Amino acid sequence: FLARAAEGPSCSVARRACDSMPLGGRPGMSAALAAALAAALLAAPGAEATAPGALKLDNYTFDKVLAIPDMSILVKFDKSYAWGEKEDEFKALCRHAHAAPRFFVAEVPVQEYNDKENDDLRERYKISKDDFPVYFLFNEANKDGLKYEGEVKADSLHLWLRKNKIRLPALGTIDELDELVKKFLLGGMSDSHVKEAEKLASEQFAEDPKAAMYSKIMLKIKEKGKDYIASETARVGKILEGKVTPEKRTELTDKLKVLGVFDAVKDEL
C-alpha cells in the first residue's frame, strides 16, 4: 500500500484520503467501491510493492485494508528488502494470484534496525524474525489471521489457499483436463467424460504423469461420492508431512494439484 520510505506529494494525498476513511469504508460503500478505492491509492507514485502484484502494507494501512468488506488477503511478514529463493517463490505466487476475484496478496516489510518500522505488527502476531517469511490469510472466516505452516513454495501456498476457498486459477495442471473436470462434476459425472479423460491421458498428454490422475479420480468420485475429494486431499497431505522419497513427493504433490482442480469446481456446485 503506501510506502513510508517514499513520502512524495501523491503519497501524502493518498494517506490523507486513507486516514479519512473509517474502518470498513464509508457508510454505504460497497465492497467493489472500497476495493476500487484501495486500488486507486495503490497507483500513487511511491506506493509500489517489492513484488509486482502485491500490496505493500504498513502500520498505518494494515487494519484499514483488512477491514475492506468481502475481501481475502494473504499477508507476508518479512524483513525489509527480502531476497533469495523464498522471495522468488513469493513473486511467482503474486504473478499467478492477481486474477483471483476478491483476493489480494500483500506484504509487510519489518525493519530490524533504526525506526523498526512495522515491528509492532510483527509483535502483534507473535512472529519471530528467525521465521521470516511468515504468511497469514485474513478474511471473514479468519478475522484474526490463519497462519500458513507449510513449505515456502508457490505451489504449496497455492494449494493451501485453494483449500481455504480462495479461487485461484489452477497452477501446474492441464487446462484441457481441467475443463473436463468441470463438465464431469457439473454434468452428472458421466462415463463419457471419464472415457474422454482417459483418451486425452493416453494420447495427447501421454508424457505427463498428472494426466492419468484425472480419470482415476473421476472413477473414485463415482464410486465413493464427492466427499472423496476432501478425504483424499487430507490423506495425501498427511503422507507428505512424513518422510517420502523425492520421486514419491513429486507424485503426491502432483496429485494434490489435480485434486485441487476437482475441489475448486465442487465449491461452485
mmCIF file of C-alpha atoms in Angstrom:
data_model
loop_
_atom_site.group_PDB
_atom_site.id
_atom_site.type_symbol
_atom_site.label_atom_id
_atom_site.label_comp_id
_atom_site.label_asym_id
_atom_site.label_seq_id
_atom_site.Cartn_x
_atom_site.Cartn_y
_atom_site.Cartn_z
ATOM 1 C CA PHE A 1 0.000 0.000 0.000
ATOM 2 C CA LEU A 2 1.638 3.328 0.954
ATOM 3 C CA ALA A 3 5.396 3.032 1.191
ATOM 4 C CA ARG A 4 6.629 5.087 4.121
ATOM 5 C CA ALA A 5 10.050 5.244 2.540
ATOM 6 C CA ALA A 6 8.755 7.336 -0.357
ATOM 7 C CA GLU A 7 6.663 10.200 1.034
ATOM 8 C CA GLY A 8 6.092 12.228 -2.143
ATOM 9 C CA PRO A 9 3.132 14.589 -2.637
ATOM 10 C CA SER A 10 0.935 11.867 -4.127
ATOM 11 C CA CYS A 11 1.636 9.591 -1.172
ATOM 12 C CA SER A 12 0.656 12.334 1.267
ATOM 13 C CA VAL A 13 -2.627 12.890 -0.541
ATOM 14 C CA ALA A 14 -3.312 9.164 -0.656
ATOM 15 C CA ARG A 15 -2.525 8.770 3.025
ATOM 16 C CA ARG A 16 -4.845 11.625 3.992
ATOM 17 C CA ALA A 17 -7.578 10.016 1.918
ATOM 18 C CA CYS A 18 -6.965 6.682 3.592
ATOM 19 C CA ASP A 19 -6.865 8.242 7.081
ATOM 20 C CA SER A 20 -10.178 9.992 6.469
ATOM 21 C CA MET A 21 -11.943 6.729 5.628
ATOM 22 C CA PRO A 22 -13.358 4.864 8.652
ATOM 23 C CA LEU A 23 -12.722 1.175 9.101
ATOM 24 C CA GLY A 24 -14.857 -0.879 6.744
ATOM 25 C CA GLY A 25 -15.243 2.023 4.302
ATOM 26 C CA ARG A 26 -17.687 4.928 4.289
ATOM 27 C CA PRO A 27 -21.330 4.273 5.172
ATOM 28 C CA GLY A 28 -22.999 2.594 2.231
ATOM 29 C CA MET A 29 -19.703 1.915 0.485
ATOM 30 C CA SER A 30 -19.899 -1.333 -1.493
ATOM 31 C CA ALA A 31 -17.137 -3.923 -1.400
ATOM 32 C CA ALA A 32 -16.379 -3.209 -5.061
ATOM 33 C CA LEU A 33 -16.085 0.530 -4.441
ATOM 34 C CA ALA A 34 -13.884 0.000 -1.395
ATOM 35 C CA ALA A 35 -11.624 -2.266 -3.434
ATOM 36 C CA ALA A 36 -11.546 0.268 -6.261
ATOM 37 C CA LEU A 37 -10.508 2.987 -3.816
ATOM 38 C CA ALA A 38 -7.781 0.763 -2.471
ATOM 39 C CA ALA A 39 -6.549 0.106 -5.993
ATOM 40 C CA ALA A 40 -6.593 3.821 -6.783
ATOM 41 C CA LEU A 41 -4.493 4.596 -3.709
ATOM 42 C CA LEU A 42 -2.067 1.879 -4.731
ATOM 43 C CA ALA A 43 -1.475 3.627 -8.038
ATOM 44 C CA ALA A 44 0.090 6.635 -6.293
ATOM 45 C CA PRO A 45 3.790 7.174 -7.041
ATOM 46 C CA GLY A 46 5.976 5.681 -4.352
ATOM 47 C CA ALA A 47 3.404 3.020 -3.494
ATOM 48 C CA GLU A 48 4.952 0.191 -5.464
ATOM 49 C CA ALA A 49 5.333 -3.075 -3.603
ATOM 50 C CA THR A 50 8.569 -5.033 -3.736
ATOM 51 C CA ALA A 51 6.874 -7.813 -5.693
ATOM 52 C CA PRO A 52 4.734 -6.940 -8.742
ATOM 53 C CA GLY A 53 1.140 -7.814 -7.944
ATOM 54 C CA ALA A 54 1.496 -7.369 -4.168
ATOM 55 C CA LEU A 55 0.235 -4.577 -1.930
ATOM 56 C CA LYS A 56 2.751 -3.078 0.469
ATOM 57 C CA LEU A 57 1.163 -2.519 3.887
ATOM 58 C CA ASP A 58 2.424 -0.747 6.990
ATOM 59 C CA ASN A 59 1.089 0.005 10.447
ATOM 60 C CA TYR A 60 -0.832 2.979 9.032
ATOM 61 C CA THR A 61 -2.740 0.981 6.434
ATOM 62 C CA PHE A 62 -2.781 -2.632 7.657
ATOM 63 C CA ASP A 63 -6.038 -2.595 9.651
ATOM 64 C CA LYS A 64 -7.866 -0.419 7.123
ATOM 65 C CA VAL A 65 -7.077 -2.749 4.239
ATOM 66 C CA LEU A 66 -8.116 -5.797 6.279
ATOM 67 C CA ALA A 67 -11.419 -4.045 7.000
ATOM 68 C CA ILE A 68 -12.405 -3.876 3.320
ATOM 69 C CA PRO A 69 -15.595 -5.969 3.198
ATOM 70 C CA ASP A 70 -15.875 -9.275 1.346
ATOM 71 C CA MET A 71 -12.160 -9.492 0.641
ATOM 72 C CA SER A 72 -9.467 -12.094 1.344
ATOM 73 C CA ILE A 73 -5.865 -11.002 1.807
ATOM 74 C CA LEU A 74 -2.745 -13.138 2.099
ATOM 75 C CA VAL A 75 -0.131 -11.145 4.029
ATOM 76 C CA LYS A 76 3.573 -11.933 4.036
ATOM 77 C CA PHE A 77 5.536 -10.606 7.016
ATOM 78 C CA ASP A 78 9.195 -10.389 6.124
ATOM 79 C CA LYS A 79 12.373 -8.415 6.571
ATOM 80 C CA SER A 80 12.812 -5.232 4.571
ATOM 81 C CA TYR A 81 14.372 -5.792 1.162
ATOM 82 C CA ALA A 82 13.759 -9.538 1.163
ATOM 83 C CA TRP A 83 15.603 -11.561 -1.454
ATOM 84 C CA GLY A 84 16.545 -15.126 -2.321
ATOM 85 C CA GLU A 85 14.644 -18.284 -3.254
ATOM 86 C CA LYS A 86 11.748 -17.704 -0.862
ATOM 87 C CA GLU A 87 11.220 -14.204 -2.233
ATOM 88 C CA ASP A 88 11.268 -15.618 -5.768
ATOM 89 C CA GLU A 89 8.533 -18.066 -4.755
ATOM 90 C CA PHE A 90 6.514 -15.161 -3.352
ATOM 91 C CA LYS A 91 6.871 -13.226 -6.598
ATOM 92 C CA ALA A 92 5.763 -16.290 -8.580
ATOM 93 C CA LEU A 93 2.647 -16.574 -6.403
ATOM 94 C CA CYS A 94 1.869 -12.874 -6.861
ATOM 95 C CA ARG A 95 2.075 -13.163 -10.638
ATOM 96 C CA HIS A 96 -0.357 -16.060 -10.601
ATOM 97 C CA ALA A 97 -2.767 -14.790 -7.943
ATOM 98 C CA HIS A 98 -3.654 -11.419 -9.450
ATOM 99 C CA ALA A 99 -6.528 -12.930 -11.449
ATOM 100 C CA ALA A 100 -8.339 -14.324 -8.390
ATOM 101 C CA PRO A 101 -11.562 -12.448 -7.589
ATOM 102 C CA ARG A 102 -11.819 -10.549 -4.275
ATOM 103 C CA PHE A 103 -8.304 -11.533 -3.295
ATOM 104 C CA PHE A 104 -5.070 -9.625 -2.763
ATOM 105 C CA VAL A 105 -1.552 -10.665 -1.856
ATOM 106 C CA ALA A 106 0.209 -8.193 0.424
ATOM 107 C CA GLU A 107 3.483 -7.827 2.267
ATOM 108 C CA VAL A 108 4.537 -6.097 5.477
ATOM 109 C CA PRO A 109 8.260 -5.246 5.465
ATOM 110 C CA VAL A 110 9.577 -5.280 9.037
ATOM 111 C CA GLN A 111 12.561 -3.059 9.688
ATOM 112 C CA GLU A 112 15.078 -4.643 12.021
ATOM 113 C CA TYR A 113 17.087 -1.537 12.906
ATOM 114 C CA ASN A 114 16.701 2.265 13.149
ATOM 115 C CA ASP A 115 12.987 3.115 13.451
ATOM 116 C CA LYS A 116 11.982 -0.572 13.423
ATOM 117 C CA GLU A 117 9.045 0.208 11.188
ATOM 118 C CA ASN A 118 6.156 -2.306 11.384
ATOM 119 C CA ASP A 119 7.814 -4.216 14.202
ATOM 120 C CA ASP A 120 4.628 -3.620 16.210
ATOM 121 C CA LEU A 121 2.714 -5.692 13.637
ATOM 122 C CA ARG A 122 5.276 -8.476 13.947
ATOM 123 C CA GLU A 123 4.810 -8.454 17.727
ATOM 124 C CA ARG A 124 1.009 -8.407 17.435
ATOM 125 C CA TYR A 125 1.060 -11.716 15.568
ATOM 126 C CA LYS A 126 3.842 -13.187 17.740
ATOM 127 C CA ILE A 127 6.185 -13.686 14.805
ATOM 128 C CA SER A 128 9.862 -14.437 15.350
ATOM 129 C CA LYS A 129 12.256 -12.719 12.969
ATOM 130 C CA ASP A 130 14.031 -16.064 12.622
ATOM 131 C CA ASP A 131 10.889 -17.478 10.977
ATOM 132 C CA PHE A 132 10.617 -14.873 8.186
ATOM 133 C CA PRO A 133 8.844 -15.012 5.795
ATOM 134 C CA VAL A 134 5.592 -15.763 7.653
ATOM 135 C CA TYR A 135 2.200 -15.844 5.916
ATOM 136 C CA PHE A 136 -1.289 -15.159 7.300
ATOM 137 C CA LEU A 137 -4.627 -15.346 5.475
ATOM 138 C CA PHE A 138 -7.239 -12.789 6.533
ATOM 139 C CA ASN A 139 -10.931 -12.836 5.575
ATOM 140 C CA GLU A 140 -14.380 -13.205 7.120
ATOM 141 C CA ALA A 141 -13.616 -16.799 8.098
ATOM 142 C CA ASN A 142 -10.202 -15.883 9.559
ATOM 143 C CA LYS A 143 -10.535 -12.428 11.069
ATOM 144 C CA ASP A 144 -7.592 -12.983 13.426
ATOM 145 C CA GLY A 145 -5.486 -14.473 10.635
ATOM 146 C CA LEU A 146 -4.851 -18.086 9.661
ATOM 147 C CA LYS A 147 -1.134 -18.876 9.753
ATOM 148 C CA TYR A 148 0.432 -20.870 6.934
ATOM 149 C CA GLU A 149 2.641 -23.649 8.306
ATOM 150 C CA GLY A 150 3.877 -25.261 5.089
ATOM 151 C CA GLU A 151 6.913 -25.016 2.865
ATOM 152 C CA VAL A 152 7.517 -21.613 1.271
ATOM 153 C CA LYS A 153 6.911 -22.693 -2.304
ATOM 154 C CA ALA A 154 4.496 -21.086 -4.746
ATOM 155 C CA ASP A 155 2.871 -24.470 -5.466
ATOM 156 C CA SER A 156 2.384 -25.264 -1.770
ATOM 157 C CA LEU A 157 0.970 -21.829 -0.956
ATOM 158 C CA HIS A 158 -1.322 -22.087 -3.965
ATOM 159 C CA LEU A 159 -2.710 -25.440 -2.802
ATOM 160 C CA TRP A 160 -3.191 -24.162 0.748
ATOM 161 C CA LEU A 161 -5.077 -21.107 -0.479
ATOM 162 C CA ARG A 162 -7.353 -23.223 -2.655
ATOM 163 C CA LYS A 163 -8.065 -25.488 0.316
ATOM 164 C CA ASN A 164 -9.131 -22.349 2.162
ATOM 165 C CA LYS A 165 -11.650 -21.421 -0.552
ATOM 166 C CA ILE A 166 -9.540 -18.841 -2.411
ATOM 167 C CA ARG A 167 -10.486 -19.228 -6.062
ATOM 168 C CA LEU A 168 -7.038 -19.114 -7.605
ATOM 169 C CA PRO A 169 -6.557 -20.255 -11.186
ATOM 170 C CA ALA A 170 -5.181 -23.773 -11.462
ATOM 171 C CA LEU A 171 -1.392 -23.928 -11.247
ATOM 172 C CA GLY A 172 0.685 -26.698 -12.746
ATOM 173 C CA THR A 173 -2.266 -28.702 -14.087
ATOM 174 C CA ILE A 174 -3.561 -29.433 -17.610
ATOM 175 C CA ASP A 175 -6.052 -26.909 -18.990
ATOM 176 C CA GLU A 176 -7.879 -29.331 -21.284
ATOM 177 C CA LEU A 177 -8.391 -31.838 -18.490
ATOM 178 C CA ASP A 178 -9.288 -29.073 -16.029
ATOM 179 C CA GLU A 179 -12.150 -28.125 -18.358
ATOM 180 C CA LEU A 180 -13.215 -31.748 -18.487
ATOM 181 C CA VAL A 181 -13.377 -31.824 -14.675
ATOM 182 C CA LYS A 182 -15.955 -29.026 -14.840
ATOM 183 C CA LYS A 183 -18.029 -30.927 -17.371
ATOM 184 C CA PHE A 184 -17.765 -34.117 -15.306
ATOM 185 C CA LEU A 185 -18.837 -32.596 -11.981
ATOM 186 C CA LEU A 186 -21.401 -30.181 -13.380
ATOM 187 C CA GLY A 187 -22.832 -32.687 -15.850
ATOM 188 C CA GLY A 188 -23.774 -35.573 -13.594
ATOM 189 C CA MET A 189 -20.433 -37.449 -13.570
ATOM 190 C CA SER A 190 -20.975 -39.064 -16.941
ATOM 191 C CA ASP A 191 -18.979 -42.111 -18.047
ATOM 192 C CA SER A 192 -18.359 -40.330 -21.340
ATOM 193 C CA HIS A 193 -16.288 -37.706 -19.536
ATOM 194 C CA VAL A 194 -14.221 -40.406 -17.839
ATOM 195 C CA LYS A 195 -13.527 -42.027 -21.212
ATOM 196 C CA GLU A 196 -12.611 -38.671 -22.728
ATOM 197 C CA ALA A 197 -10.169 -38.065 -19.869
ATOM 198 C CA GLU A 198 -8.620 -41.499 -20.393
ATOM 199 C CA LYS A 199 -8.214 -40.788 -24.105
ATOM 200 C CA LEU A 200 -6.522 -37.436 -23.523
ATOM 201 C CA ALA A 201 -4.189 -39.041 -20.978
ATOM 202 C CA SER A 202 -3.167 -41.878 -23.272
ATOM 203 C CA GLU A 203 -2.779 -39.787 -26.420
ATOM 204 C CA GLN A 204 -2.318 -36.022 -26.224
ATOM 205 C CA PHE A 205 -0.783 -35.951 -22.736
ATOM 206 C CA ALA A 206 0.881 -39.348 -22.576
ATOM 207 C CA GLU A 207 4.169 -37.796 -21.396
ATOM 208 C CA ASP A 208 2.608 -36.001 -18.420
ATOM 209 C CA PRO A 209 2.132 -38.309 -15.390
ATOM 210 C CA LYS A 210 -0.545 -35.984 -13.986
ATOM 211 C CA ALA A 211 -2.858 -36.704 -16.928
ATOM 212 C CA ALA A 212 -3.745 -40.251 -15.862
ATOM 213 C CA MET A 213 -4.724 -38.998 -12.396
ATOM 214 C CA TYR A 214 -7.806 -37.203 -13.720
ATOM 215 C CA SER A 215 -9.743 -40.257 -14.871
ATOM 216 C CA LYS A 216 -8.679 -42.257 -11.796
ATOM 217 C CA ILE A 217 -10.040 -39.540 -9.510
ATOM 218 C CA MET A 218 -13.234 -39.364 -11.574
ATOM 219 C CA LEU A 219 -13.775 -43.103 -11.101
ATOM 220 C CA LYS A 220 -13.155 -42.824 -7.354
ATOM 221 C CA ILE A 221 -15.692 -39.996 -7.109
ATOM 222 C CA LYS A 222 -18.262 -42.099 -8.969
ATOM 223 C CA GLU A 223 -17.586 -44.941 -6.543
ATOM 224 C CA LYS A 224 -17.315 -43.025 -3.251
ATOM 225 C CA GLY A 225 -19.043 -39.712 -3.885
ATOM 226 C CA LYS A 226 -17.750 -36.145 -3.931
ATOM 227 C CA ASP A 227 -16.574 -36.393 -0.322
ATOM 228 C CA TYR A 228 -13.678 -38.424 -1.737
ATOM 229 C CA ILE A 229 -12.066 -35.167 -2.895
ATOM 230 C CA ALA A 230 -11.682 -33.817 0.651
ATOM 231 C CA SER A 231 -10.777 -37.138 2.264
ATOM 232 C CA GLU A 232 -8.140 -37.965 -0.343
ATOM 233 C CA THR A 233 -6.700 -34.456 -0.161
ATOM 234 C CA ALA A 234 -6.342 -34.845 3.610
ATOM 235 C CA ARG A 235 -4.820 -38.324 3.260
ATOM 236 C CA VAL A 236 -2.226 -37.242 0.697
ATOM 237 C CA GLY A 237 -1.398 -34.130 2.691
ATOM 238 C CA LYS A 238 -0.777 -36.244 5.773
ATOM 239 C CA ILE A 239 1.597 -38.523 3.872
ATOM 240 C CA LEU A 240 3.548 -35.507 2.622
ATOM 241 C CA GLU A 241 4.093 -34.385 6.206
ATOM 242 C CA GLY A 242 6.191 -37.502 6.766
ATOM 243 C CA LYS A 243 9.326 -38.853 5.134
ATOM 244 C CA VAL A 244 8.889 -39.796 1.491
ATOM 245 C CA THR A 245 11.310 -40.192 -1.395
ATOM 246 C CA PRO A 246 11.742 -37.224 -3.764
ATOM 247 C CA GLU A 247 10.003 -39.184 -6.533
ATOM 248 C CA LYS A 248 7.023 -40.007 -4.314
ATOM 249 C CA ARG A 249 6.839 -36.416 -3.089
ATOM 250 C CA THR A 250 6.637 -35.195 -6.671
ATOM 251 C CA GLU A 251 3.899 -37.711 -7.475
ATOM 252 C CA LEU A 252 1.825 -36.839 -4.409
ATOM 253 C CA THR A 253 2.278 -33.097 -4.918
ATOM 254 C CA ASP A 254 1.009 -33.512 -8.488
ATOM 255 C CA LYS A 255 -1.980 -35.433 -7.161
ATOM 256 C CA LEU A 256 -2.801 -32.602 -4.743
ATOM 257 C CA LYS A 257 -2.723 -30.166 -7.648
ATOM 258 C CA VAL A 258 -5.204 -32.266 -9.614
ATOM 259 C CA LEU A 259 -7.400 -32.800 -6.554
ATOM 260 C CA GLY A 260 -7.346 -29.037 -6.124
ATOM 261 C CA VAL A 261 -8.981 -28.654 -9.541
ATOM 262 C CA PHE A 262 -11.805 -31.005 -8.520
ATOM 263 C CA ASP A 263 -12.177 -29.223 -5.187
ATOM 264 C CA ALA A 264 -12.440 -25.783 -6.797
ATOM 265 C CA VAL A 265 -15.156 -26.978 -9.196
ATOM 266 C CA LYS A 266 -17.029 -28.727 -6.372
ATOM 267 C CA ASP A 267 -17.219 -25.431 -4.500
ATOM 268 C CA GLU A 268 -19.060 -23.917 -7.462
ATOM 269 C CA LEU A 269 -21.847 -26.529 -7.314
#
